[in-house]
Amino acid sequence: MKNPPNPPNPDLVRGAGRREWTAFGVLMLPLLLVSMDVSVLYFAIPQISADLEPSGTQQLWIFDMYAFVLAGLLMTMGSLGDRIGRRKLLLAGAAAFGAASLVAAYANSAETLIAARAVLGIGGATLMPSTLAMIRTLFTDPGQRSKAIGMWSAVMTGGVALGSVMSGILVEHFWWGSVFLVNLPAMALLLVLGPFLLPESKNPAPGRFDLLSVPLSLAAVLPVIYGIKEIPSEGWNVRYVVSVTVGLLFATLFVHRQRTVESPMIPPALFRGRGFAPAVVLNLLSSFAMMGSAFFTTQYLQSVLGKSSMEAALWALLPTVLVGVAAPVAAQLVRRGVHRAYVVSGGFALAACGYGLLTAAGTDSMWLVLAGAGVIASGIVAVMSQLMDLALGTVPAQQAGTASSVLETGTEFGGALGMALLGSIGTAVYRHEMPDSAPAAAHETLGAALAVAQGLPGRAGETLATTARAAFTNGMQAAAVAGSVLLVGAAVLAAVTLRQVRPREPECIDLAPAAPTHSPT
């Protein structure tokens, strides 16, 4: 089924030229660094621990503070950018991100580093929705916007994988603070070129900013993210279940507030637009699948195959090669008339095939696992790029920042859920597969089992390690089956819910009131 032709209004749609694409390139640098900061401490933590001597709790906060603050403030910053101006918020966020990077690099205590990571999260929360929303401003032509969003998705996905490798290289040749200093040149470039290349845009009539929605959104997002993030490692502990429950209660209050307040942070009308709500849900499912597979493949490379952390990080880059092709191919299919519903459905089906490859993996199947991870990533990036393009195309331009923040918050939830639920399936199978005669610690995780095995004499240690690796692989296979089923269901859901959706055409977007807010530069 092909999309019916609907030629855009030439008075409102102008093809982007060299200036716009140069501005886009400048935007991609901070986006890459923001995504890299999620994983950039993978190899730096041992040196940080030796230098700053943090407690166990402080070490966890050093690692997790950035992601928690980022997830909690995305909706706030997206809505704020629509009100005060996306370029203004982007440049303020870049300045904060750069300053916090400098403080983090030379932190002389765990408390200082934790505080700097929190400010980095605030800066990241301003940069992510602003970059995506500004694509809406820079590219009014649907085809060019689709291409740009595809590149945005590839950079975002590749940055997480690249962060761990960059961390390993820098820590090996310099000191742990260097992983933060690499942020400074890109942020400086954005601060210098941004005012000249990036047009200012905002909602001309946003209404009052609802301050009460800020703590409500934080109270809704942070406990849920925290709870589901800890479940894979420690199981369904009561405190994590309570944390998720409390977060959901606050989420209910947040939704009620948005439906009743005169000027909501997240306008409910966004979800009434055809296509936006399905895009948010399907995007969450795609993030679920992406992070769920990463949870297993990383451990498989390190603990089952015995690769060093650096070797595992380098091998994990290989599947991302396919990511750079997936989004452009999906965009090209849509431009040639294939209905977006079937492109998204096909991406989910492709990712399901990747999980299918993981179901056949043994304890010595590195190439099969890497191939499966690559196929999953390719399908999911194709899906995410099209869903983001659809979501931004179905909302008014003046609400692009808010819409972007909702999508990205859903991405954070989906990733945490994928790791929690698929991780729990894998852990349950692992514990069931471990013999009763194995030491109690070996029943918890593969890493604990390998540590116990090293302390056992002769064949006893080898037998325990072999058994634990096989049990983990069986758990990965079971989780892959669940992932495949989920993605097949997502493919059907996409075909059904998106089949009648048409993007909001440029001539229908009310851009006229926003024109005075654009800088002539």
Coordinates of C-alpha atoms in Angstrom, one line a residue:
M1 CA 0.0 0.0 0.0
K2 CA 1.4 3.4 -1.0
N3 CA 1.0 6.8 0.6
P4 CA -1.2 9.0 -1.5
P5 CA 0.6 11.9 -3.1
N6 CA 0.1 15.2 -1.3
P7 CA 2.4 17.8 -2.7
P8 CA 3.7 20.3 0.0
N9 CA 3.1 24.0 -0.1
P10 CA 6.2 25.6 -1.7
D11 CA 5.6 28.7 0.4
L12 CA 6.2 26.8 3.6
V13 CA 8.7 24.1 2.6
R14 CA 12.2 25.0 1.6
G15 CA 14.9 22.5 1.0
A16 CA 17.8 22.7 3.4
G17 CA 21.1 24.0 2.0
R18 CA 24.7 24.0 3.1
R19 CA 24.0 26.2 6.1
E20 CA 21.3 24.0 7.5
W21 CA 23.4 20.8 7.1
T22 CA 26.4 22.5 8.6
A23 CA 24.3 23.5 11.6
F24 CA 23.1 19.9 11.8
G25 CA 26.7 18.6 11.9
V26 CA 27.4 21.0 14.8
L27 CA 24.3 19.6 16.6
M28 CA 25.5 16.0 16.2
L29 CA 28.7 16.6 18.2
P30 CA 27.1 17.3 21.5
L31 CA 24.5 14.6 20.9
L32 CA 27.3 12.1 20.4
L33 CA 29.0 13.2 23.6
V34 CA 25.7 13.1 25.6
S35 CA 25.1 9.5 24.5
M36 CA 28.7 8.5 25.1
D37 CA 28.5 9.8 28.7
V38 CA 26.1 7.0 29.5
S39 CA 28.9 4.5 29.1
V40 CA 32.1 6.5 29.3
L41 CA 32.8 5.4 32.9
Y42 CA 32.9 1.7 32.2
F43 CA 36.7 1.6 32.3
A44 CA 37.4 4.7 34.4
I45 CA 35.6 3.4 37.6
P46 CA 38.6 1.3 38.8
Q47 CA 41.0 4.3 38.6
I48 CA 38.4 6.6 40.2
S49 CA 37.9 4.1 43.0
A50 CA 41.7 4.0 43.7
D51 CA 42.1 7.8 43.5
L52 CA 38.9 9.1 45.3
E53 CA 38.2 6.0 47.5
P54 CA 34.4 6.3 47.2
S55 CA 32.2 4.1 49.3
G56 CA 30.2 1.4 47.6
T57 CA 27.1 3.6 47.6
Q58 CA 29.1 6.6 46.3
Q59 CA 30.5 4.5 43.5
L60 CA 27.0 3.5 42.4
W61 CA 25.9 7.1 42.4
I62 CA 29.0 8.2 40.4
F63 CA 28.0 5.7 37.7
D64 CA 24.2 6.2 37.8
M65 CA 23.6 9.8 38.7
Y66 CA 24.0 11.1 35.1
A67 CA 21.4 8.7 33.7
F68 CA 18.9 9.3 36.6
V69 CA 19.0 13.1 36.3
L70 CA 18.9 12.9 32.5
A71 CA 15.8 10.7 32.5
G72 CA 14.1 12.7 35.2
L73 CA 14.5 16.1 33.6
L74 CA 13.8 15.4 29.9
M75 CA 10.2 16.4 30.0
T76 CA 10.9 19.5 32.0
M77 CA 13.6 20.7 29.6
G78 CA 11.7 19.8 26.5
S79 CA 8.8 21.9 27.7
L80 CA 11.1 24.7 28.9
G81 CA 12.8 24.9 25.5
D82 CA 9.4 25.4 23.8
R83 CA 8.8 28.3 26.1
I84 CA 12.1 30.2 26.3
G85 CA 13.6 29.2 22.9
R86 CA 15.3 25.9 21.9
R87 CA 18.5 27.6 20.8
K88 CA 18.8 29.5 24.0
L89 CA 18.2 26.3 26.1
L90 CA 20.7 24.4 23.9
L91 CA 23.5 26.9 24.4
A92 CA 22.8 27.1 28.1
G93 CA 22.9 23.4 28.4
A94 CA 26.1 23.2 26.4
A95 CA 27.7 25.7 28.8
A96 CA 26.6 23.7 31.8
F97 CA 27.7 20.5 30.3
G98 CA 31.2 21.9 29.5
A99 CA 31.6 23.5 32.9
A100 CA 30.5 20.3 34.7
S101 CA 32.9 18.2 32.5
L102 CA 35.8 20.4 33.6
V103 CA 34.8 20.0 37.3
A104 CA 34.4 16.3 36.9
A105 CA 37.8 15.9 35.2
Y106 CA 39.6 17.5 38.2
A107 CA 37.3 16.4 41.0
N108 CA 39.2 15.7 44.2
S109 CA 36.4 13.9 46.1
A110 CA 33.6 11.5 45.4
E111 CA 31.0 14.1 46.5
T112 CA 32.4 16.6 43.9
L113 CA 32.3 14.0 41.1
I114 CA 28.7 13.0 42.0
A115 CA 27.6 16.6 41.9
A116 CA 29.4 17.2 38.6
R117 CA 27.7 14.1 37.2
A118 CA 24.3 15.5 38.3
V119 CA 25.0 18.8 36.5
L120 CA 26.1 16.8 33.4
G121 CA 22.7 15.1 33.5
I122 CA 21.0 18.4 33.7
G123 CA 23.0 19.6 30.6
G124 CA 22.2 16.3 28.8
A125 CA 18.5 16.7 29.5
T126 CA 18.6 20.1 27.8
L127 CA 20.7 19.0 24.8
M128 CA 18.8 15.8 23.8
P129 CA 15.3 17.2 23.2
S130 CA 16.7 20.5 21.9
T131 CA 18.8 18.8 19.1
L132 CA 15.8 16.7 18.0
A133 CA 13.4 19.6 18.1
M134 CA 15.8 21.9 16.2
I135 CA 15.8 19.3 13.4
R136 CA 12.2 20.1 13.0
T137 CA 13.1 23.8 12.6
L138 CA 16.1 23.3 10.3
F139 CA 14.4 20.8 7.9
T140 CA 10.9 21.7 6.8
D141 CA 11.1 19.3 3.8
P142 CA 9.8 15.9 5.0
G143 CA 12.3 13.9 3.0
Q144 CA 15.3 15.8 4.4
R145 CA 13.9 15.8 7.9
S146 CA 13.5 12.0 7.7
K147 CA 17.2 11.7 6.6
A148 CA 18.4 13.9 9.4
I149 CA 16.4 12.1 12.0
G150 CA 17.8 8.8 10.7
M151 CA 21.3 10.2 11.2
W152 CA 20.3 11.5 14.6
S153 CA 19.2 8.0 15.6
A154 CA 22.4 6.4 14.4
V155 CA 24.6 8.9 16.2
M156 CA 22.6 8.4 19.4
T157 CA 22.9 4.6 19.2
G158 CA 26.5 4.5 18.2
G159 CA 27.5 7.0 20.9
V160 CA 26.6 4.5 23.7
A161 CA 28.7 1.8 22.2
L162 CA 31.6 4.2 21.4
G163 CA 31.6 5.7 24.9
S164 CA 33.0 2.5 26.5
V165 CA 35.7 2.1 23.9
M166 CA 36.7 5.8 24.2
S167 CA 36.9 5.3 27.9
G168 CA 39.2 2.4 27.6
I169 CA 41.6 4.1 25.2
L170 CA 41.8 7.4 27.3
V171 CA 42.2 5.6 30.6
E172 CA 44.9 3.4 29.2
H173 CA 47.0 6.4 27.9
F174 CA 46.0 9.3 30.3
W175 CA 44.1 9.5 33.6
W176 CA 40.5 9.0 34.4
G177 CA 39.6 12.7 34.1
S178 CA 40.4 12.7 30.4
V179 CA 37.1 10.9 29.7
F180 CA 35.4 14.2 30.7
L181 CA 37.8 16.6 29.0
V182 CA 36.9 15.3 25.5
N183 CA 33.5 17.0 26.0
L184 CA 35.1 20.5 26.0
P185 CA 36.0 21.0 22.3
A186 CA 32.6 20.0 21.0
M187 CA 30.7 22.2 23.5
A188 CA 33.0 25.1 22.8
L189 CA 32.4 24.7 19.0
L190 CA 28.6 24.6 19.7
L191 CA 28.8 27.8 21.8
V192 CA 30.8 29.6 19.1
L193 CA 28.9 28.5 16.0
G194 CA 25.4 27.9 17.4
P195 CA 24.4 31.6 17.6
F196 CA 25.3 32.1 13.9
L197 CA 24.0 28.8 12.4
L198 CA 21.0 27.8 14.5
P199 CA 17.7 29.6 14.2
E200 CA 15.9 30.5 17.3
S201 CA 12.4 29.0 17.6
K202 CA 9.8 28.6 20.4
N203 CA 6.1 28.4 21.0
P204 CA 4.7 32.0 20.6
A205 CA 1.9 31.3 23.1
P206 CA 3.0 28.6 25.5
G207 CA 1.1 29.8 28.6
R208 CA 2.5 29.8 32.1
F209 CA 5.2 27.3 33.1
D210 CA 3.6 24.9 35.6
L211 CA 6.2 24.6 38.4
L212 CA 4.4 21.9 40.3
S213 CA 4.7 19.6 37.3
V214 CA 8.5 19.6 37.6
P215 CA 8.7 17.8 41.0
L216 CA 5.8 15.6 40.0
S217 CA 7.5 14.5 36.9
L218 CA 10.8 13.8 38.8
A219 CA 8.9 11.8 41.4
A220 CA 7.2 9.8 38.7
V221 CA 10.2 9.0 36.6
L222 CA 13.1 8.5 39.0
P223 CA 11.6 5.9 41.4
V224 CA 10.4 3.8 38.4
I225 CA 13.8 4.0 36.6
Y226 CA 15.7 3.2 39.8
G227 CA 13.5 0.2 40.7
I228 CA 13.5 -1.4 37.3
K229 CA 17.2 -0.7 36.8
E230 CA 18.1 -2.6 40.0
I231 CA 15.8 -5.6 39.5
P232 CA 18.1 -7.5 37.0
S233 CA 21.1 -7.5 39.4
E234 CA 19.3 -8.1 42.7
G235 CA 15.9 -9.6 41.8
W236 CA 12.4 -8.6 42.8
N237 CA 13.5 -7.1 46.1
V238 CA 10.7 -5.5 48.1
R239 CA 12.3 -2.0 48.1
Y240 CA 12.5 -2.0 44.3
V241 CA 8.9 -3.1 43.9
V242 CA 7.9 -0.3 46.4
S243 CA 10.1 2.2 44.4
V244 CA 8.3 1.3 41.2
T245 CA 4.9 1.5 42.9
V246 CA 5.6 4.9 44.4
G247 CA 6.8 6.2 41.0
L248 CA 3.6 4.9 39.3
L249 CA 1.5 6.6 41.9
F250 CA 3.2 9.9 41.3
A251 CA 2.8 9.3 37.5
T252 CA -0.9 9.1 38.1
L253 CA -0.8 12.4 39.9
F254 CA 1.3 13.9 37.1
V255 CA -1.1 12.8 34.4
H256 CA -4.0 14.1 36.4
R257 CA -2.2 17.4 36.7
Q258 CA -1.6 17.7 33.0
R259 CA -5.3 17.0 32.3
T260 CA -6.6 19.6 34.7
V261 CA -4.1 22.5 34.9
E262 CA -4.7 25.4 32.5
S263 CA -1.2 25.4 31.1
P264 CA 0.2 21.8 31.3
M265 CA 3.9 20.9 30.9
I266 CA 2.8 18.0 28.6
P267 CA -0.4 19.0 26.7
P268 CA -2.8 16.0 26.5
A269 CA -3.7 17.2 23.1
L270 CA -0.4 15.8 21.8
F271 CA -1.6 12.3 22.4
R272 CA -4.9 12.9 20.7
G273 CA -3.1 13.6 17.5
R274 CA -3.2 10.6 15.2
G275 CA 0.1 8.8 15.2
F276 CA 1.8 10.4 18.2
A277 CA 0.6 8.0 20.9
P278 CA 1.4 4.9 18.8
A279 CA 4.8 6.3 18.0
V280 CA 5.6 6.8 21.7
V281 CA 4.5 3.2 22.6
L282 CA 6.2 1.6 19.7
N283 CA 9.4 3.6 20.4
L284 CA 9.3 2.4 24.0
L285 CA 9.1 -1.2 22.7
S286 CA 12.0 -0.7 20.4
S287 CA 14.2 0.6 23.2
F288 CA 13.1 -2.4 25.3
A289 CA 14.4 -4.7 22.6
M290 CA 17.7 -2.8 22.1
M291 CA 18.8 -2.6 25.7
G292 CA 17.5 -6.0 26.5
S293 CA 19.9 -7.5 23.9
A294 CA 22.8 -5.4 25.1
F295 CA 22.3 -6.7 28.6
F296 CA 23.2 -10.2 27.4
T297 CA 25.6 -9.7 24.6
T298 CA 28.0 -7.6 26.7
Q299 CA 28.1 -10.2 29.5
Y300 CA 28.4 -13.0 26.9
L301 CA 31.5 -11.5 25.4
Q302 CA 33.2 -10.9 28.7
S303 CA 32.1 -13.7 31.0
V304 CA 31.2 -16.6 28.6
L305 CA 33.9 -16.0 26.0
G306 CA 36.4 -14.6 28.5
K307 CA 37.2 -11.4 26.6
S308 CA 38.8 -8.6 28.5
S309 CA 36.7 -5.5 29.1
M310 CA 38.5 -3.6 26.3
E311 CA 38.3 -6.5 23.9
A312 CA 34.6 -6.9 24.6
A313 CA 34.0 -3.2 24.0
L314 CA 35.8 -3.3 20.7
W315 CA 33.9 -6.4 19.5
A316 CA 30.7 -4.8 20.6
L317 CA 31.4 -2.0 18.1
L318 CA 31.1 -4.4 15.2
P319 CA 27.3 -4.7 15.2
T320 CA 27.0 -0.9 15.0
V321 CA 28.4 -0.9 11.5
L322 CA 25.0 -2.0 10.2
V323 CA 23.3 0.7 12.2
G324 CA 24.6 3.4 9.8
V325 CA 22.8 1.7 6.9
A326 CA 19.5 0.9 8.5
A327 CA 18.0 4.3 9.0
P328 CA 18.8 5.6 5.5
V329 CA 17.4 2.5 3.9
A330 CA 14.2 2.8 5.9
A331 CA 13.9 6.5 4.9
Q332 CA 14.5 5.6 1.2
L333 CA 11.7 3.0 1.3
V334 CA 9.3 5.5 2.7
R335 CA 10.3 8.1 0.0
R336 CA 9.7 5.6 -2.7
G337 CA 6.1 5.1 -1.6
V338 CA 6.2 2.1 0.9
H339 CA 3.8 2.9 3.7
R340 CA 5.6 3.8 6.9
A341 CA 3.5 1.3 8.8
Y342 CA 5.0 -1.6 6.8
V343 CA 8.6 -0.2 7.1
V344 CA 8.3 0.0 10.9
S345 CA 6.6 -3.4 11.0
G346 CA 9.4 -4.8 8.8
G347 CA 12.0 -3.3 11.2
F348 CA 10.5 -5.0 14.1
A349 CA 10.4 -8.3 12.2
L350 CA 14.0 -7.9 11.3
A351 CA 14.9 -7.3 14.9
A352 CA 12.9 -10.4 15.9
C353 CA 15.1 -12.4 13.5
G354 CA 18.1 -11.1 15.3
Y355 CA 16.7 -12.4 18.6
G356 CA 16.0 -15.6 16.7
L357 CA 19.8 -15.9 16.0
L358 CA 20.5 -15.5 19.7
T359 CA 18.2 -18.5 20.5
A360 CA 20.7 -20.7 18.6
A361 CA 23.8 -19.4 20.4
G362 CA 26.0 -21.8 22.3
T363 CA 28.9 -21.1 24.7
D364 CA 31.3 -20.6 21.8
S365 CA 29.2 -18.6 19.2
M366 CA 30.8 -15.2 19.1
W367 CA 30.1 -14.5 15.5
L368 CA 26.5 -15.7 15.8
V369 CA 25.9 -13.5 18.8
L370 CA 27.5 -10.5 17.1
A371 CA 25.4 -11.1 14.0
G372 CA 22.3 -11.3 16.1
A373 CA 23.1 -8.1 17.9
G374 CA 23.8 -6.4 14.5
V375 CA 20.5 -7.5 13.1
I376 CA 18.6 -6.4 16.2
A377 CA 20.3 -3.0 16.2
S378 CA 19.6 -2.5 12.5
G379 CA 15.9 -3.3 12.8
I380 CA 15.5 -1.2 15.8
V381 CA 17.3 1.9 14.5
A382 CA 15.2 1.7 11.3
V383 CA 12.1 1.6 13.6
M384 CA 13.2 4.4 15.9
S385 CA 14.2 6.8 13.1
Q386 CA 10.8 6.4 11.4
L387 CA 8.8 6.7 14.6
M388 CA 10.6 9.9 15.6
D389 CA 10.1 11.3 12.2
L390 CA 6.4 10.4 12.4
A391 CA 5.9 11.8 15.9
L392 CA 7.6 15.1 15.0
G393 CA 5.6 15.3 11.8
T394 CA 2.3 14.9 13.5
V395 CA 2.7 17.6 16.1
P396 CA 2.7 21.4 15.7
A397 CA 6.2 22.8 15.2
Q398 CA 5.8 25.0 18.3
Q399 CA 5.5 21.9 20.5
A400 CA 8.5 20.0 18.9
G401 CA 10.6 20.2 22.1
T402 CA 7.9 18.8 24.3
A403 CA 7.1 16.0 21.8
S404 CA 10.8 15.1 21.6
S405 CA 11.2 15.0 25.4
V406 CA 8.2 12.6 25.7
L407 CA 9.7 10.3 23.1
E408 CA 13.1 10.3 24.8
T409 CA 11.6 9.7 28.2
G410 CA 9.8 6.7 26.7
T411 CA 13.1 5.5 25.4
E412 CA 14.6 5.7 28.9
F413 CA 11.7 3.7 30.3
G414 CA 11.8 1.1 27.5
G415 CA 15.6 0.6 28.0
A416 CA 15.3 0.1 31.7
L417 CA 12.3 -2.3 31.2
G418 CA 14.1 -4.3 28.7
M419 CA 17.1 -4.9 31.0
A420 CA 14.8 -5.6 33.9
L421 CA 12.3 -8.0 32.4
L422 CA 14.5 -9.8 29.9
G423 CA 17.3 -9.8 32.5
S424 CA 15.0 -11.4 35.0
I425 CA 14.0 -14.1 32.6
G426 CA 17.7 -14.9 31.9
T427 CA 18.5 -14.8 35.7
A428 CA 15.6 -17.2 36.5
V429 CA 16.7 -19.7 33.9
Y430 CA 20.3 -19.4 35.0
R431 CA 19.4 -20.1 38.6
H432 CA 17.2 -23.0 37.6
E433 CA 20.0 -24.5 35.5
M434 CA 22.7 -24.3 38.2
P435 CA 22.9 -27.6 40.2
D436 CA 21.9 -27.6 43.9
S437 CA 25.4 -28.8 44.7
A438 CA 27.0 -25.5 43.5
P439 CA 28.0 -23.0 46.1
A440 CA 25.2 -20.5 47.1
A441 CA 27.1 -17.5 45.6
A442 CA 27.4 -19.2 42.2
H443 CA 23.6 -19.3 42.0
E444 CA 23.3 -15.5 42.0
T445 CA 25.2 -14.4 38.8
L446 CA 27.6 -15.7 36.3
G447 CA 30.3 -13.3 37.5
A448 CA 29.9 -14.6 41.1
A449 CA 30.1 -18.2 39.8
L450 CA 33.3 -17.5 37.9
A451 CA 34.8 -15.8 41.0
V452 CA 34.0 -18.9 43.1
A453 CA 35.3 -21.2 40.4
Q454 CA 38.7 -19.5 40.5
G455 CA 39.0 -20.4 44.2
L456 CA 38.2 -24.1 43.7
P457 CA 41.0 -26.6 43.1
G458 CA 41.5 -28.4 39.8
R459 CA 38.6 -29.9 37.8
A460 CA 36.0 -28.7 40.4
G461 CA 36.6 -25.1 39.4
E462 CA 36.6 -25.9 35.7
T463 CA 33.4 -27.8 36.0
L464 CA 31.6 -25.0 37.9
A465 CA 32.8 -22.4 35.3
T466 CA 31.6 -24.5 32.4
T467 CA 28.3 -25.2 34.0
A468 CA 27.7 -21.6 34.9
R469 CA 28.6 -20.4 31.3
A470 CA 26.1 -23.0 29.9
A471 CA 23.4 -21.9 32.3
F472 CA 23.9 -18.2 31.4
T473 CA 23.7 -19.1 27.7
N474 CA 20.5 -21.0 28.2
G475 CA 19.1 -18.0 30.1
M476 CA 20.1 -15.8 27.2
Q477 CA 18.3 -18.1 24.8
A478 CA 15.1 -18.0 26.9
A479 CA 15.2 -14.2 27.0
A480 CA 15.8 -14.1 23.2
V481 CA 12.7 -16.2 22.7
A482 CA 10.7 -13.7 24.8
G483 CA 12.3 -10.8 22.9
S484 CA 11.3 -12.4 19.6
V485 CA 7.7 -12.9 20.7
L486 CA 7.6 -9.3 21.9
L487 CA 8.9 -7.9 18.6
V488 CA 6.6 -10.0 16.5
G489 CA 3.7 -8.6 18.5
A490 CA 5.2 -5.1 18.0
A491 CA 5.4 -5.7 14.3
V492 CA 1.7 -6.6 14.2
L493 CA 0.8 -3.6 16.4
A494 CA 2.7 -1.2 14.1
A495 CA 1.0 -2.5 11.0
V496 CA -2.4 -2.1 12.7
T497 CA -2.0 1.3 14.4
L498 CA 0.1 3.1 11.8
R499 CA -1.7 2.0 8.7
Q500 CA -4.1 4.9 8.7
V501 CA -1.7 7.5 10.0
R502 CA -0.5 10.3 7.8
P503 CA 2.1 12.8 8.9
R504 CA 0.9 16.3 9.5
E505 CA 1.7 17.9 6.1
P506 CA 3.8 21.1 6.2
E507 CA 1.1 23.2 4.7
C508 CA -1.2 22.3 7.7
I509 CA 1.3 23.3 10.3
D510 CA 0.7 26.7 11.9
L511 CA 4.1 28.2 11.4
A512 CA 3.0 31.8 10.9
P513 CA 2.9 32.9 14.6
A514 CA 6.4 31.4 15.2
A515 CA 8.0 33.4 12.4
P516 CA 8.9 36.5 14.5
T517 CA 10.9 34.3 16.9
H518 CA 13.4 33.1 14.3
S519 CA 16.6 34.9 14.2
P520 CA 17.6 36.2 10.8
T521 CA 20.9 34.4 11.3

